[in-house]
Amino acid sequence: MVSTTKMTKMISSAAAAVACSAVLVSAQVQSAPAQMPPAAQTAPAMQPAAPARPASPAGLAQTEVGGTYVKVGQRNRYQGGKWIEIAYSRPLKRGRDVFGTGAEYGKTLNSGAPVWRAGANVSTRLKTEVPLVMAGKTVPAGEYSLFIELKSPTEWTLIVSSWGAAKGGSEPAAGTLWGSFGYTADKDIVRVPMTLGKLNLSLDQLTWSFADVTNDGGKIAIAWDTTLAWVPFTVSK
């Protein structure tokens, strides 16, 4: 049998161990970081700002000529065509008198350049996979800049030029222009008088387009505000 004295010592030792464990647990609880609600632990992520829209968004007019429709299964598909496209920037009217009147006609659009870039920002560009005939002159397949000489409200001239387009306006590379600044006529491929008309509404955004298109040709047209202007072209065989 265990003596009373020995039992007392065993009970005392067990009690001391329990007390020590309690102290350790208490210390751990006190030193642990306070648990915060999930929303308080992490700051809400900042929403990225929406990208600013350009003042004159990019535009692209395209047409396809010279192809034929071929029966493929149950559908007719247009095959063998060649593309013609105009890449440009599309300024908005924003309530302005965009062309001006009297002696000021066209001056705001030219912005000090000798001709109008017929768009905004980088030079307006024509890319054609087929030769085009305008006013009896052939524009070979390739890439060109388009300008318009604004002589008066009834007299415009479309200019197809071999000037290249600069990527920026600060230091254009040799043979390139930013918009129509620095334009000279020595690189003109063809100059074509444009036919002008009036729209029955005011078109807010400048628009290049192709009209009356057939496999043999069509019209290149530009419209802004109430003015519509165009030139005919034929596809060279």
JSON list of C-alpha atoms in Angstrom, two decimals:
[
{"chain": "A", "resi": 1, "resn": "MET", "atom": "CA", "xyz": [0.00, 0.00, 0.00]},
{"chain": "A", "resi": 2, "resn": "VAL", "atom": "CA", "xyz": [1.06, 3.52, -0.66]},
{"chain": "A", "resi": 3, "resn": "SER", "atom": "CA", "xyz": [1.72, 5.51, 2.45]},
{"chain": "A", "resi": 4, "resn": "THR", "atom": "CA", "xyz": [-0.25, 8.63, 3.23]},
{"chain": "A", "resi": 5, "resn": "THR", "atom": "CA", "xyz": [2.86, 10.76, 3.00]},
{"chain": "A", "resi": 6, "resn": "LYS", "atom": "CA", "xyz": [3.78, 9.38, -0.45]},
{"chain": "A", "resi": 7, "resn": "MET", "atom": "CA", "xyz": [0.18, 9.84, -1.75]},
{"chain": "A", "resi": 8, "resn": "THR", "atom": "CA", "xyz": [0.22, 13.44, -0.58]},
{"chain": "A", "resi": 9, "resn": "LYS", "atom": "CA", "xyz": [3.44, 14.10, -2.50]},
{"chain": "A", "resi": 10, "resn": "MET", "atom": "CA", "xyz": [2.00, 12.53, -5.67]},
{"chain": "A", "resi": 11, "resn": "ILE", "atom": "CA", "xyz": [-1.15, 14.65, -5.48]},
{"chain": "A", "resi": 12, "resn": "SER", "atom": "CA", "xyz": [0.93, 17.78, -4.90]},
{"chain": "A", "resi": 13, "resn": "SER", "atom": "CA", "xyz": [3.13, 17.00, -7.91]},
{"chain": "A", "resi": 14, "resn": "ALA", "atom": "CA", "xyz": [0.12, 16.44, -10.19]},
{"chain": "A", "resi": 15, "resn": "ALA", "atom": "CA", "xyz": [-1.48, 19.65, -9.03]},
{"chain": "A", "resi": 16, "resn": "ALA", "atom": "CA", "xyz": [1.70, 21.56, -9.74]},
{"chain": "A", "resi": 17, "resn": "ALA", "atom": "CA", "xyz": [1.88, 20.12, -13.25]},
{"chain": "A", "resi": 18, "resn": "VAL", "atom": "CA", "xyz": [-1.72, 21.09, -13.95]},
{"chain": "A", "resi": 19, "resn": "ALA", "atom": "CA", "xyz": [-1.08, 24.58, -12.67]},
{"chain": "A", "resi": 20, "resn": "CYS", "atom": "CA", "xyz": [2.01, 24.94, -14.84]},
{"chain": "A", "resi": 21, "resn": "SER", "atom": "CA", "xyz": [0.08, 23.81, -17.95]},
{"chain": "A", "resi": 22, "resn": "ALA", "atom": "CA", "xyz": [-2.63, 26.33, -17.21]},
{"chain": "A", "resi": 23, "resn": "VAL", "atom": "CA", "xyz": [-0.07, 29.12, -17.00]},
{"chain": "A", "resi": 24, "resn": "LEU", "atom": "CA", "xyz": [1.46, 28.14, -20.35]},
{"chain": "A", "resi": 25, "resn": "VAL", "atom": "CA", "xyz": [-1.92, 27.99, -22.08]},
{"chain": "A", "resi": 26, "resn": "SER", "atom": "CA", "xyz": [-2.85, 31.37, -20.64]},
{"chain": "A", "resi": 27, "resn": "ALA", "atom": "CA", "xyz": [0.41, 32.87, -21.90]},
{"chain": "A", "resi": 28, "resn": "GLN", "atom": "CA", "xyz": [-0.15, 31.49, -25.39]},
{"chain": "A", "resi": 29, "resn": "VAL", "atom": "CA", "xyz": [-3.68, 32.86, -25.54]},
{"chain": "A", "resi": 30, "resn": "GLN", "atom": "CA", "xyz": [-2.54, 36.28, -24.39]},
{"chain": "A", "resi": 31, "resn": "SER", "atom": "CA", "xyz": [0.34, 36.50, -26.90]},
{"chain": "A", "resi": 32, "resn": "ALA", "atom": "CA", "xyz": [-1.63, 35.32, -29.97]},
{"chain": "A", "resi": 33, "resn": "PRO", "atom": "CA", "xyz": [-2.64, 38.14, -32.37]},
{"chain": "A", "resi": 34, "resn": "ALA", "atom": "CA", "xyz": [-6.27, 39.15, -32.27]},
{"chain": "A", "resi": 35, "resn": "GLN", "atom": "CA", "xyz": [-8.33, 37.62, -35.06]},
{"chain": "A", "resi": 36, "resn": "MET", "atom": "CA", "xyz": [-9.78, 40.43, -37.22]},
{"chain": "A", "resi": 37, "resn": "PRO", "atom": "CA", "xyz": [-12.80, 40.02, -39.49]},
{"chain": "A", "resi": 38, "resn": "PRO", "atom": "CA", "xyz": [-11.71, 39.19, -43.06]},
{"chain": "A", "resi": 39, "resn": "ALA", "atom": "CA", "xyz": [-12.92, 42.54, -44.37]},
{"chain": "A", "resi": 40, "resn": "ALA", "atom": "CA", "xyz": [-10.78, 44.37, -41.81]},
{"chain": "A", "resi": 41, "resn": "GLN", "atom": "CA", "xyz": [-7.63, 42.36, -42.51]},
{"chain": "A", "resi": 42, "resn": "THR", "atom": "CA", "xyz": [-7.36, 43.19, -46.23]},
{"chain": "A", "resi": 43, "resn": "ALA", "atom": "CA", "xyz": [-7.97, 46.62, -47.71]},
{"chain": "A", "resi": 44, "resn": "PRO", "atom": "CA", "xyz": [-10.31, 46.56, -50.71]},
{"chain": "A", "resi": 45, "resn": "ALA", "atom": "CA", "xyz": [-8.43, 46.45, -54.03]},
{"chain": "A", "resi": 46, "resn": "MET", "atom": "CA", "xyz": [-8.37, 49.72, -55.93]},
{"chain": "A", "resi": 47, "resn": "GLN", "atom": "CA", "xyz": [-10.27, 49.57, -59.22]},
{"chain": "A", "resi": 48, "resn": "PRO", "atom": "CA", "xyz": [-8.03, 50.53, -62.17]},
{"chain": "A", "resi": 49, "resn": "ALA", "atom": "CA", "xyz": [-9.04, 53.73, -63.88]},
{"chain": "A", "resi": 50, "resn": "ALA", "atom": "CA", "xyz": [-10.79, 53.27, -67.20]},
{"chain": "A", "resi": 51, "resn": "PRO", "atom": "CA", "xyz": [-8.45, 54.05, -70.12]},
{"chain": "A", "resi": 52, "resn": "ALA", "atom": "CA", "xyz": [-9.02, 57.48, -71.60]},
{"chain": "A", "resi": 53, "resn": "ARG", "atom": "CA", "xyz": [-10.76, 57.42, -74.96]},
{"chain": "A", "resi": 54, "resn": "PRO", "atom": "CA", "xyz": [-8.94, 59.14, -77.81]},
{"chain": "A", "resi": 55, "resn": "ALA", "atom": "CA", "xyz": [-10.41, 62.43, -78.97]},
{"chain": "A", "resi": 56, "resn": "SER", "atom": "CA", "xyz": [-10.47, 61.02, -82.52]},
{"chain": "A", "resi": 57, "resn": "PRO", "atom": "CA", "xyz": [-11.02, 57.23, -82.49]},
{"chain": "A", "resi": 58, "resn": "ALA", "atom": "CA", "xyz": [-9.48, 55.05, -85.19]},
{"chain": "A", "resi": 59, "resn": "GLY", "atom": "CA", "xyz": [-11.55, 54.17, -88.23]},
{"chain": "A", "resi": 60, "resn": "LEU", "atom": "CA", "xyz": [-11.24, 51.69, -91.09]},
{"chain": "A", "resi": 61, "resn": "ALA", "atom": "CA", "xyz": [-13.18, 51.56, -94.36]},
{"chain": "A", "resi": 62, "resn": "GLN", "atom": "CA", "xyz": [-12.82, 48.41, -96.44]},
{"chain": "A", "resi": 63, "resn": "THR", "atom": "CA", "xyz": [-14.17, 46.84, -99.60]},
{"chain": "A", "resi": 64, "resn": "GLU", "atom": "CA", "xyz": [-13.31, 43.79, -101.71]},
{"chain": "A", "resi": 65, "resn": "VAL", "atom": "CA", "xyz": [-13.36, 43.68, -105.50]},
{"chain": "A", "resi": 66, "resn": "GLY", "atom": "CA", "xyz": [-12.47, 41.37, -108.35]},
{"chain": "A", "resi": 67, "resn": "GLY", "atom": "CA", "xyz": [-13.71, 38.13, -106.82]},
{"chain": "A", "resi": 68, "resn": "THR", "atom": "CA", "xyz": [-16.50, 35.72, -107.73]},
{"chain": "A", "resi": 69, "resn": "TYR", "atom": "CA", "xyz": [-19.14, 33.81, -105.77]},
{"chain": "A", "resi": 70, "resn": "VAL", "atom": "CA", "xyz": [-18.48, 30.07, -105.69]},
{"chain": "A", "resi": 71, "resn": "LYS", "atom": "CA", "xyz": [-20.90, 27.41, -104.50]},
{"chain": "A", "resi": 72, "resn": "VAL", "atom": "CA", "xyz": [-19.39, 25.72, -101.42]},
{"chain": "A", "resi": 73, "resn": "GLY", "atom": "CA", "xyz": [-21.77, 23.16, -99.95]},
{"chain": "A", "resi": 74, "resn": "GLN", "atom": "CA", "xyz": [-25.08, 24.91, -99.37]},
{"chain": "A", "resi": 75, "resn": "ARG", "atom": "CA", "xyz": [-23.61, 28.43, -99.42]},
{"chain": "A", "resi": 76, "resn": "ASN", "atom": "CA", "xyz": [-22.13, 30.86, -101.91]},
{"chain": "A", "resi": 77, "resn": "ARG", "atom": "CA", "xyz": [-18.74, 32.19, -100.88]},
{"chain": "A", "resi": 78, "resn": "TYR", "atom": "CA", "xyz": [-16.90, 35.20, -102.32]},
{"chain": "A", "resi": 79, "resn": "GLN", "atom": "CA", "xyz": [-13.46, 34.06, -103.42]},
{"chain": "A", "resi": 80, "resn": "GLY", "atom": "CA", "xyz": [-10.46, 35.54, -105.19]},
{"chain": "A", "resi": 81, "resn": "GLY", "atom": "CA", "xyz": [-11.22, 39.14, -104.21]},
{"chain": "A", "resi": 82, "resn": "LYS", "atom": "CA", "xyz": [-8.69, 41.88, -103.56]},
{"chain": "A", "resi": 83, "resn": "TRP", "atom": "CA", "xyz": [-8.97, 44.37, -100.70]},
{"chain": "A", "resi": 84, "resn": "ILE", "atom": "CA", "xyz": [-9.00, 48.17, -100.72]},
{"chain": "A", "resi": 85, "resn": "GLU", "atom": "CA", "xyz": [-8.96, 49.96, -97.38]},
{"chain": "A", "resi": 86, "resn": "ILE", "atom": "CA", "xyz": [-8.64, 53.39, -95.83]},
{"chain": "A", "resi": 87, "resn": "ALA", "atom": "CA", "xyz": [-7.25, 53.71, -92.30]},
{"chain": "A", "resi": 88, "resn": "TYR", "atom": "CA", "xyz": [-7.80, 57.04, -90.55]},
{"chain": "A", "resi": 89, "resn": "SER", "atom": "CA", "xyz": [-8.77, 58.78, -87.31]},
{"chain": "A", "resi": 90, "resn": "ARG", "atom": "CA", "xyz": [-12.36, 59.98, -86.86]},
{"chain": "A", "resi": 91, "resn": "PRO", "atom": "CA", "xyz": [-12.75, 63.42, -85.28]},
{"chain": "A", "resi": 92, "resn": "LEU", "atom": "CA", "xyz": [-16.16, 64.37, -83.89]},
{"chain": "A", "resi": 93, "resn": "LYS", "atom": "CA", "xyz": [-17.94, 67.60, -84.67]},
{"chain": "A", "resi": 94, "resn": "ARG", "atom": "CA", "xyz": [-18.72, 68.37, -81.01]},
{"chain": "A", "resi": 95, "resn": "GLY", "atom": "CA", "xyz": [-20.88, 71.34, -81.98]},
{"chain": "A", "resi": 96, "resn": "ARG", "atom": "CA", "xyz": [-18.20, 73.09, -84.04]},
{"chain": "A", "resi": 97, "resn": "ASP", "atom": "CA", "xyz": [-18.38, 74.74, -87.43]},
{"chain": "A", "resi": 98, "resn": "VAL", "atom": "CA", "xyz": [-15.79, 72.28, -88.72]},
{"chain": "A", "resi": 99, "resn": "PHE", "atom": "CA", "xyz": [-15.17, 73.75, -92.18]},
{"chain": "A", "resi": 100, "resn": "GLY", "atom": "CA", "xyz": [-15.49, 77.45, -91.46]},
{"chain": "A", "resi": 101, "resn": "THR", "atom": "CA", "xyz": [-16.80, 80.13, -93.80]},
{"chain": "A", "resi": 102, "resn": "GLY", "atom": "CA", "xyz": [-15.49, 82.84, -96.09]},
{"chain": "A", "resi": 103, "resn": "ALA", "atom": "CA", "xyz": [-11.78, 83.50, -95.94]},
{"chain": "A", "resi": 104, "resn": "GLU", "atom": "CA", "xyz": [-11.49, 81.12, -92.99]},
{"chain": "A", "resi": 105, "resn": "TYR", "atom": "CA", "xyz": [-12.83, 78.13, -94.91]},
{"chain": "A", "resi": 106, "resn": "GLY", "atom": "CA", "xyz": [-10.71, 75.03, -94.21]},
{"chain": "A", "resi": 107, "resn": "LYS", "atom": "CA", "xyz": [-8.08, 76.85, -92.15]},
{"chain": "A", "resi": 108, "resn": "THR", "atom": "CA", "xyz": [-9.01, 75.26, -88.83]},
{"chain": "A", "resi": 109, "resn": "LEU", "atom": "CA", "xyz": [-8.90, 71.77, -90.33]},
{"chain": "A", "resi": 110, "resn": "ASN", "atom": "CA", "xyz": [-5.55, 72.42, -92.01]},
{"chain": "A", "resi": 111, "resn": "SER", "atom": "CA", "xyz": [-4.09, 73.66, -88.69]},
{"chain": "A", "resi": 112, "resn": "GLY", "atom": "CA", "xyz": [-1.38, 75.52, -90.57]},
{"chain": "A", "resi": 113, "resn": "ALA", "atom": "CA", "xyz": [-0.60, 72.70, -93.02]},
{"chain": "A", "resi": 114, "resn": "PRO", "atom": "CA", "xyz": [-0.98, 73.34, -96.77]},
{"chain": "A", "resi": 115, "resn": "VAL", "atom": "CA", "xyz": [-3.68, 70.63, -97.17]},
{"chain": "A", "resi": 116, "resn": "TRP", "atom": "CA", "xyz": [-6.10, 68.71, -94.95]},
{"chain": "A", "resi": 117, "resn": "ARG", "atom": "CA", "xyz": [-5.13, 65.30, -93.61]},
{"chain": "A", "resi": 118, "resn": "ALA", "atom": "CA", "xyz": [-8.80, 64.34, -94.05]},
{"chain": "A", "resi": 119, "resn": "GLY", "atom": "CA", "xyz": [-8.94, 62.83, -90.58]},
{"chain": "A", "resi": 120, "resn": "ALA", "atom": "CA", "xyz": [-6.89, 63.42, -87.45]},
{"chain": "A", "resi": 121, "resn": "ASN", "atom": "CA", "xyz": [-3.59, 62.40, -85.86]},
{"chain": "A", "resi": 122, "resn": "VAL", "atom": "CA", "xyz": [-1.52, 60.18, -88.19]},
{"chain": "A", "resi": 123, "resn": "SER", "atom": "CA", "xyz": [-1.93, 60.67, -91.95]},
{"chain": "A", "resi": 124, "resn": "THR", "atom": "CA", "xyz": [-4.95, 59.04, -93.58]},
{"chain": "A", "resi": 125, "resn": "ARG", "atom": "CA", "xyz": [-3.74, 55.93, -95.40]},
{"chain": "A", "resi": 126, "resn": "LEU", "atom": "CA", "xyz": [-4.97, 54.13, -98.51]},
{"chain": "A", "resi": 127, "resn": "LYS", "atom": "CA", "xyz": [-3.93, 50.51, -99.01]},
{"chain": "A", "resi": 128, "resn": "THR", "atom": "CA", "xyz": [-4.95, 48.71, -102.18]},
{"chain": "A", "resi": 129, "resn": "GLU", "atom": "CA", "xyz": [-4.16, 45.22, -103.43]},
{"chain": "A", "resi": 130, "resn": "VAL", "atom": "CA", "xyz": [-5.18, 46.17, -106.97]},
{"chain": "A", "resi": 131, "resn": "PRO", "atom": "CA", "xyz": [-4.24, 49.08, -109.25]},
{"chain": "A", "resi": 132, "resn": "LEU", "atom": "CA", "xyz": [-6.88, 51.83, -109.20]},
{"chain": "A", "resi": 133, "resn": "VAL", "atom": "CA", "xyz": [-7.60, 54.26, -112.01]},
{"chain": "A", "resi": 134, "resn": "MET", "atom": "CA", "xyz": [-8.69, 57.78, -111.01]},
{"chain": "A", "resi": 135, "resn": "ALA", "atom": "CA", "xyz": [-9.12, 60.65, -113.45]},
{"chain": "A", "resi": 136, "resn": "GLY", "atom": "CA", "xyz": [-7.38, 58.59, -116.11]},
{"chain": "A", "resi": 137, "resn": "LYS", "atom": "CA", "xyz": [-4.27, 57.98, -114.00]},
{"chain": "A", "resi": 138, "resn": "THR", "atom": "CA", "xyz": [-3.28, 54.66, -112.45]},
{"chain": "A", "resi": 139, "resn": "VAL", "atom": "CA", "xyz": [-2.51, 54.29, -108.76]},
{"chain": "A", "resi": 140, "resn": "PRO", "atom": "CA", "xyz": [-0.45, 51.07, -108.54]},
{"chain": "A", "resi": 141, "resn": "ALA", "atom": "CA", "xyz": [-1.20, 48.51, -105.84]},
{"chain": "A", "resi": 142, "resn": "GLY", "atom": "CA", "xyz": [0.47, 49.64, -102.62]},
{"chain": "A", "resi": 143, "resn": "GLU", "atom": "CA", "xyz": [0.11, 52.07, -99.70]},
{"chain": "A", "resi": 144, "resn": "TYR", "atom": "CA", "xyz": [-0.39, 55.83, -99.94]},
{"chain": "A", "resi": 145, "resn": "SER", "atom": "CA", "xyz": [-1.38, 58.89, -97.94]},
{"chain": "A", "resi": 146, "resn": "LEU", "atom": "CA", "xyz": [-4.64, 60.68, -98.72]},
{"chain": "A", "resi": 147, "resn": "PHE", "atom": "CA", "xyz": [-5.01, 64.45, -98.45]},
{"chain": "A", "resi": 148, "resn": "ILE", "atom": "CA", "xyz": [-7.72, 66.89, -99.50]},
{"chain": "A", "resi": 149, "resn": "GLU", "atom": "CA", "xyz": [-7.18, 70.42, -100.74]},
{"chain": "A", "resi": 150, "resn": "LEU", "atom": "CA", "xyz": [-10.10, 72.50, -99.45]},
{"chain": "A", "resi": 151, "resn": "LYS", "atom": "CA", "xyz": [-10.31, 75.33, -101.95]},
{"chain": "A", "resi": 152, "resn": "SER", "atom": "CA", "xyz": [-13.93, 76.33, -101.25]},
{"chain": "A", "resi": 153, "resn": "PRO", "atom": "CA", "xyz": [-17.26, 74.78, -100.17]},
{"chain": "A", "resi": 154, "resn": "THR", "atom": "CA", "xyz": [-17.77, 73.71, -103.80]},
{"chain": "A", "resi": 155, "resn": "GLU", "atom": "CA", "xyz": [-14.21, 72.85, -104.83]},
{"chain": "A", "resi": 156, "resn": "TRP", "atom": "CA", "xyz": [-12.24, 70.00, -103.22]},
{"chain": "A", "resi": 157, "resn": "THR", "atom": "CA", "xyz": [-9.33, 68.00, -104.64]},
{"chain": "A", "resi": 158, "resn": "LEU", "atom": "CA", "xyz": [-8.42, 64.49, -103.47]},
{"chain": "A", "resi": 159, "resn": "ILE", "atom": "CA", "xyz": [-4.67, 63.87, -103.42]},
{"chain": "A", "resi": 160, "resn": "VAL", "atom": "CA", "xyz": [-3.15, 60.40, -103.50]},
{"chain": "A", "resi": 161, "resn": "SER", "atom": "CA", "xyz": [0.45, 60.79, -102.39]},
{"chain": "A", "resi": 162, "resn": "SER", "atom": "CA", "xyz": [3.48, 58.57, -101.89]},
{"chain": "A", "resi": 163, "resn": "TRP", "atom": "CA", "xyz": [4.38, 60.41, -98.68]},
{"chain": "A", "resi": 164, "resn": "GLY", "atom": "CA", "xyz": [4.77, 57.91, -95.84]},
{"chain": "A", "resi": 165, "resn": "ALA", "atom": "CA", "xyz": [3.05, 58.25, -92.46]},
{"chain": "A", "resi": 166, "resn": "ALA", "atom": "CA", "xyz": [5.11, 59.16, -89.41]},
{"chain": "A", "resi": 167, "resn": "LYS", "atom": "CA", "xyz": [4.40, 57.25, -86.17]},
{"chain": "A", "resi": 168, "resn": "GLY", "atom": "CA", "xyz": [4.64, 60.44, -84.11]},
{"chain": "A", "resi": 169, "resn": "GLY", "atom": "CA", "xyz": [4.67, 64.16, -84.62]},
{"chain": "A", "resi": 170, "resn": "SER", "atom": "CA", "xyz": [7.94, 65.06, -82.88]},
{"chain": "A", "resi": 171, "resn": "GLU", "atom": "CA", "xyz": [10.56, 63.80, -85.35]},
{"chain": "A", "resi": 172, "resn": "PRO", "atom": "CA", "xyz": [9.11, 62.32, -88.55]},
{"chain": "A", "resi": 173, "resn": "ALA", "atom": "CA", "xyz": [11.49, 60.03, -90.42]},
{"chain": "A", "resi": 174, "resn": "ALA", "atom": "CA", "xyz": [12.70, 61.01, -93.88]},
{"chain": "A", "resi": 175, "resn": "GLY", "atom": "CA", "xyz": [9.98, 60.61, -96.48]},
{"chain": "A", "resi": 176, "resn": "THR", "atom": "CA", "xyz": [7.17, 60.62, -93.91]},
{"chain": "A", "resi": 177, "resn": "LEU", "atom": "CA", "xyz": [4.73, 63.22, -92.61]},
{"chain": "A", "resi": 178, "resn": "TRP", "atom": "CA", "xyz": [2.76, 63.60, -89.42]},
{"chain": "A", "resi": 179, "resn": "GLY", "atom": "CA", "xyz": [-0.74, 64.31, -90.65]},
{"chain": "A", "resi": 180, "resn": "SER", "atom": "CA", "xyz": [-0.24, 66.76, -93.51]},
{"chain": "A", "resi": 181, "resn": "PHE", "atom": "CA", "xyz": [2.40, 68.98, -91.91]},
{"chain": "A", "resi": 182, "resn": "GLY", "atom": "CA", "xyz": [5.28, 69.52, -94.32]},
{"chain": "A", "resi": 183, "resn": "TYR", "atom": "CA", "xyz": [3.30, 68.25, -97.31]},
{"chain": "A", "resi": 184, "resn": "THR", "atom": "CA", "xyz": [4.71, 69.06, -100.74]},
{"chain": "A", "resi": 185, "resn": "ALA", "atom": "CA", "xyz": [3.20, 68.13, -104.10]},
{"chain": "A", "resi": 186, "resn": "ASP", "atom": "CA", "xyz": [6.32, 66.44, -105.50]},
{"chain": "A", "resi": 187, "resn": "LYS", "atom": "CA", "xyz": [5.14, 63.03, -104.23]},
{"chain": "A", "resi": 188, "resn": "ASP", "atom": "CA", "xyz": [1.60, 63.30, -105.66]},
{"chain": "A", "resi": 189, "resn": "ILE", "atom": "CA", "xyz": [0.48, 60.22, -107.59]},
{"chain": "A", "resi": 190, "resn": "VAL", "atom": "CA", "xyz": [-2.80, 61.73, -108.71]},
{"chain": "A", "resi": 191, "resn": "ARG", "atom": "CA", "xyz": [-4.97, 64.77, -107.93]},
{"chain": "A", "resi": 192, "resn": "VAL", "atom": "CA", "xyz": [-8.69, 64.25, -108.53]},
{"chain": "A", "resi": 193, "resn": "PRO", "atom": "CA", "xyz": [-11.48, 66.88, -108.40]},
{"chain": "A", "resi": 194, "resn": "MET", "atom": "CA", "xyz": [-14.16, 65.72, -105.98]},
{"chain": "A", "resi": 195, "resn": "THR", "atom": "CA", "xyz": [-17.92, 65.89, -106.47]},
{"chain": "A", "resi": 196, "resn": "LEU", "atom": "CA", "xyz": [-19.62, 67.57, -103.49]},
{"chain": "A", "resi": 197, "resn": "GLY", "atom": "CA", "xyz": [-23.15, 67.19, -102.18]},
{"chain": "A", "resi": 198, "resn": "LYS", "atom": "CA", "xyz": [-25.23, 67.96, -99.12]},
{"chain": "A", "resi": 199, "resn": "LEU", "atom": "CA", "xyz": [-26.58, 65.48, -96.61]},
{"chain": "A", "resi": 200, "resn": "ASN", "atom": "CA", "xyz": [-30.07, 65.80, -95.14]},
{"chain": "A", "resi": 201, "resn": "LEU", "atom": "CA", "xyz": [-28.61, 65.44, -91.66]},
{"chain": "A", "resi": 202, "resn": "SER", "atom": "CA", "xyz": [-25.45, 66.41, -89.80]},
{"chain": "A", "resi": 203, "resn": "LEU", "atom": "CA", "xyz": [-23.00, 63.53, -89.48]},
{"chain": "A", "resi": 204, "resn": "ASP", "atom": "CA", "xyz": [-21.24, 63.96, -86.14]},
{"chain": "A", "resi": 205, "resn": "GLN", "atom": "CA", "xyz": [-18.15, 61.83, -86.85]},
{"chain": "A", "resi": 206, "resn": "LEU", "atom": "CA", "xyz": [-15.97, 62.08, -89.94]},
{"chain": "A", "resi": 207, "resn": "THR", "atom": "CA", "xyz": [-16.46, 58.97, -92.07]},
{"chain": "A", "resi": 208, "resn": "TRP", "atom": "CA", "xyz": [-14.59, 57.52, -95.03]},
{"chain": "A", "resi": 209, "resn": "SER", "atom": "CA", "xyz": [-16.48, 54.85, -97.00]},
{"chain": "A", "resi": 210, "resn": "PHE", "atom": "CA", "xyz": [-16.81, 53.02, -100.30]},
{"chain": "A", "resi": 211, "resn": "ALA", "atom": "CA", "xyz": [-20.01, 53.46, -102.32]},
{"chain": "A", "resi": 212, "resn": "ASP", "atom": "CA", "xyz": [-21.63, 52.01, -105.46]},
{"chain": "A", "resi": 213, "resn": "VAL", "atom": "CA", "xyz": [-19.02, 49.24, -105.46]},
{"chain": "A", "resi": 214, "resn": "THR", "atom": "CA", "xyz": [-18.91, 46.62, -108.23]},
{"chain": "A", "resi": 215, "resn": "ASN", "atom": "CA", "xyz": [-16.18, 44.24, -109.34]},
{"chain": "A", "resi": 216, "resn": "ASP", "atom": "CA", "xyz": [-15.08, 46.94, -111.77]},
{"chain": "A", "resi": 217, "resn": "GLY", "atom": "CA", "xyz": [-14.91, 49.94, -109.45]},
{"chain": "A", "resi": 218, "resn": "GLY", "atom": "CA", "xyz": [-16.91, 52.28, -107.26]},
{"chain": "A", "resi": 219, "resn": "LYS", "atom": "CA", "xyz": [-16.56, 55.55, -105.38]},
{"chain": "A", "resi": 220, "resn": "ILE", "atom": "CA", "xyz": [-14.33, 56.64, -102.52]},
{"chain": "A", "resi": 221, "resn": "ALA", "atom": "CA", "xyz": [-16.40, 58.95, -100.32]},
{"chain": "A", "resi": 222, "resn": "ILE", "atom": "CA", "xyz": [-15.90, 61.12, -97.27]},
{"chain": "A", "resi": 223, "resn": "ALA", "atom": "CA", "xyz": [-18.68, 62.70, -95.20]},
{"chain": "A", "resi": 224, "resn": "TRP", "atom": "CA", "xyz": [-18.75, 65.03, -92.23]},
{"chain": "A", "resi": 225, "resn": "ASP", "atom": "CA", "xyz": [-21.36, 67.39, -90.87]},
{"chain": "A", "resi": 226, "resn": "THR", "atom": "CA", "xyz": [-23.67, 67.99, -93.85]},
{"chain": "A", "resi": 227, "resn": "THR", "atom": "CA", "xyz": [-20.97, 67.67, -96.52]},
{"chain": "A", "resi": 228, "resn": "LEU", "atom": "CA", "xyz": [-20.46, 64.60, -98.70]},
{"chain": "A", "resi": 229, "resn": "ALA", "atom": "CA", "xyz": [-17.63, 64.39, -101.26]},
{"chain": "A", "resi": 230, "resn": "TRP", "atom": "CA", "xyz": [-16.53, 61.54, -103.49]},
{"chain": "A", "resi": 231, "resn": "VAL", "atom": "CA", "xyz": [-14.39, 60.46, -106.45]},
{"chain": "A", "resi": 232, "resn": "PRO", "atom": "CA", "xyz": [-15.00, 57.51, -108.79]},
{"chain": "A", "resi": 233, "resn": "PHE", "atom": "CA", "xyz": [-12.43, 54.81, -109.37]},
{"chain": "A", "resi": 234, "resn": "THR", "atom": "CA", "xyz": [-12.12, 51.76, -111.58]},
{"chain": "A", "resi": 235, "resn": "VAL", "atom": "CA", "xyz": [-10.13, 48.59, -110.98]},
{"chain": "A", "resi": 236, "resn": "SER", "atom": "CA", "xyz": [-7.32, 48.25, -113.48]},
{"chain": "A", "resi": 237, "resn": "LYS", "atom": "CA", "xyz": [-7.24, 44.88, -115.23]}
]
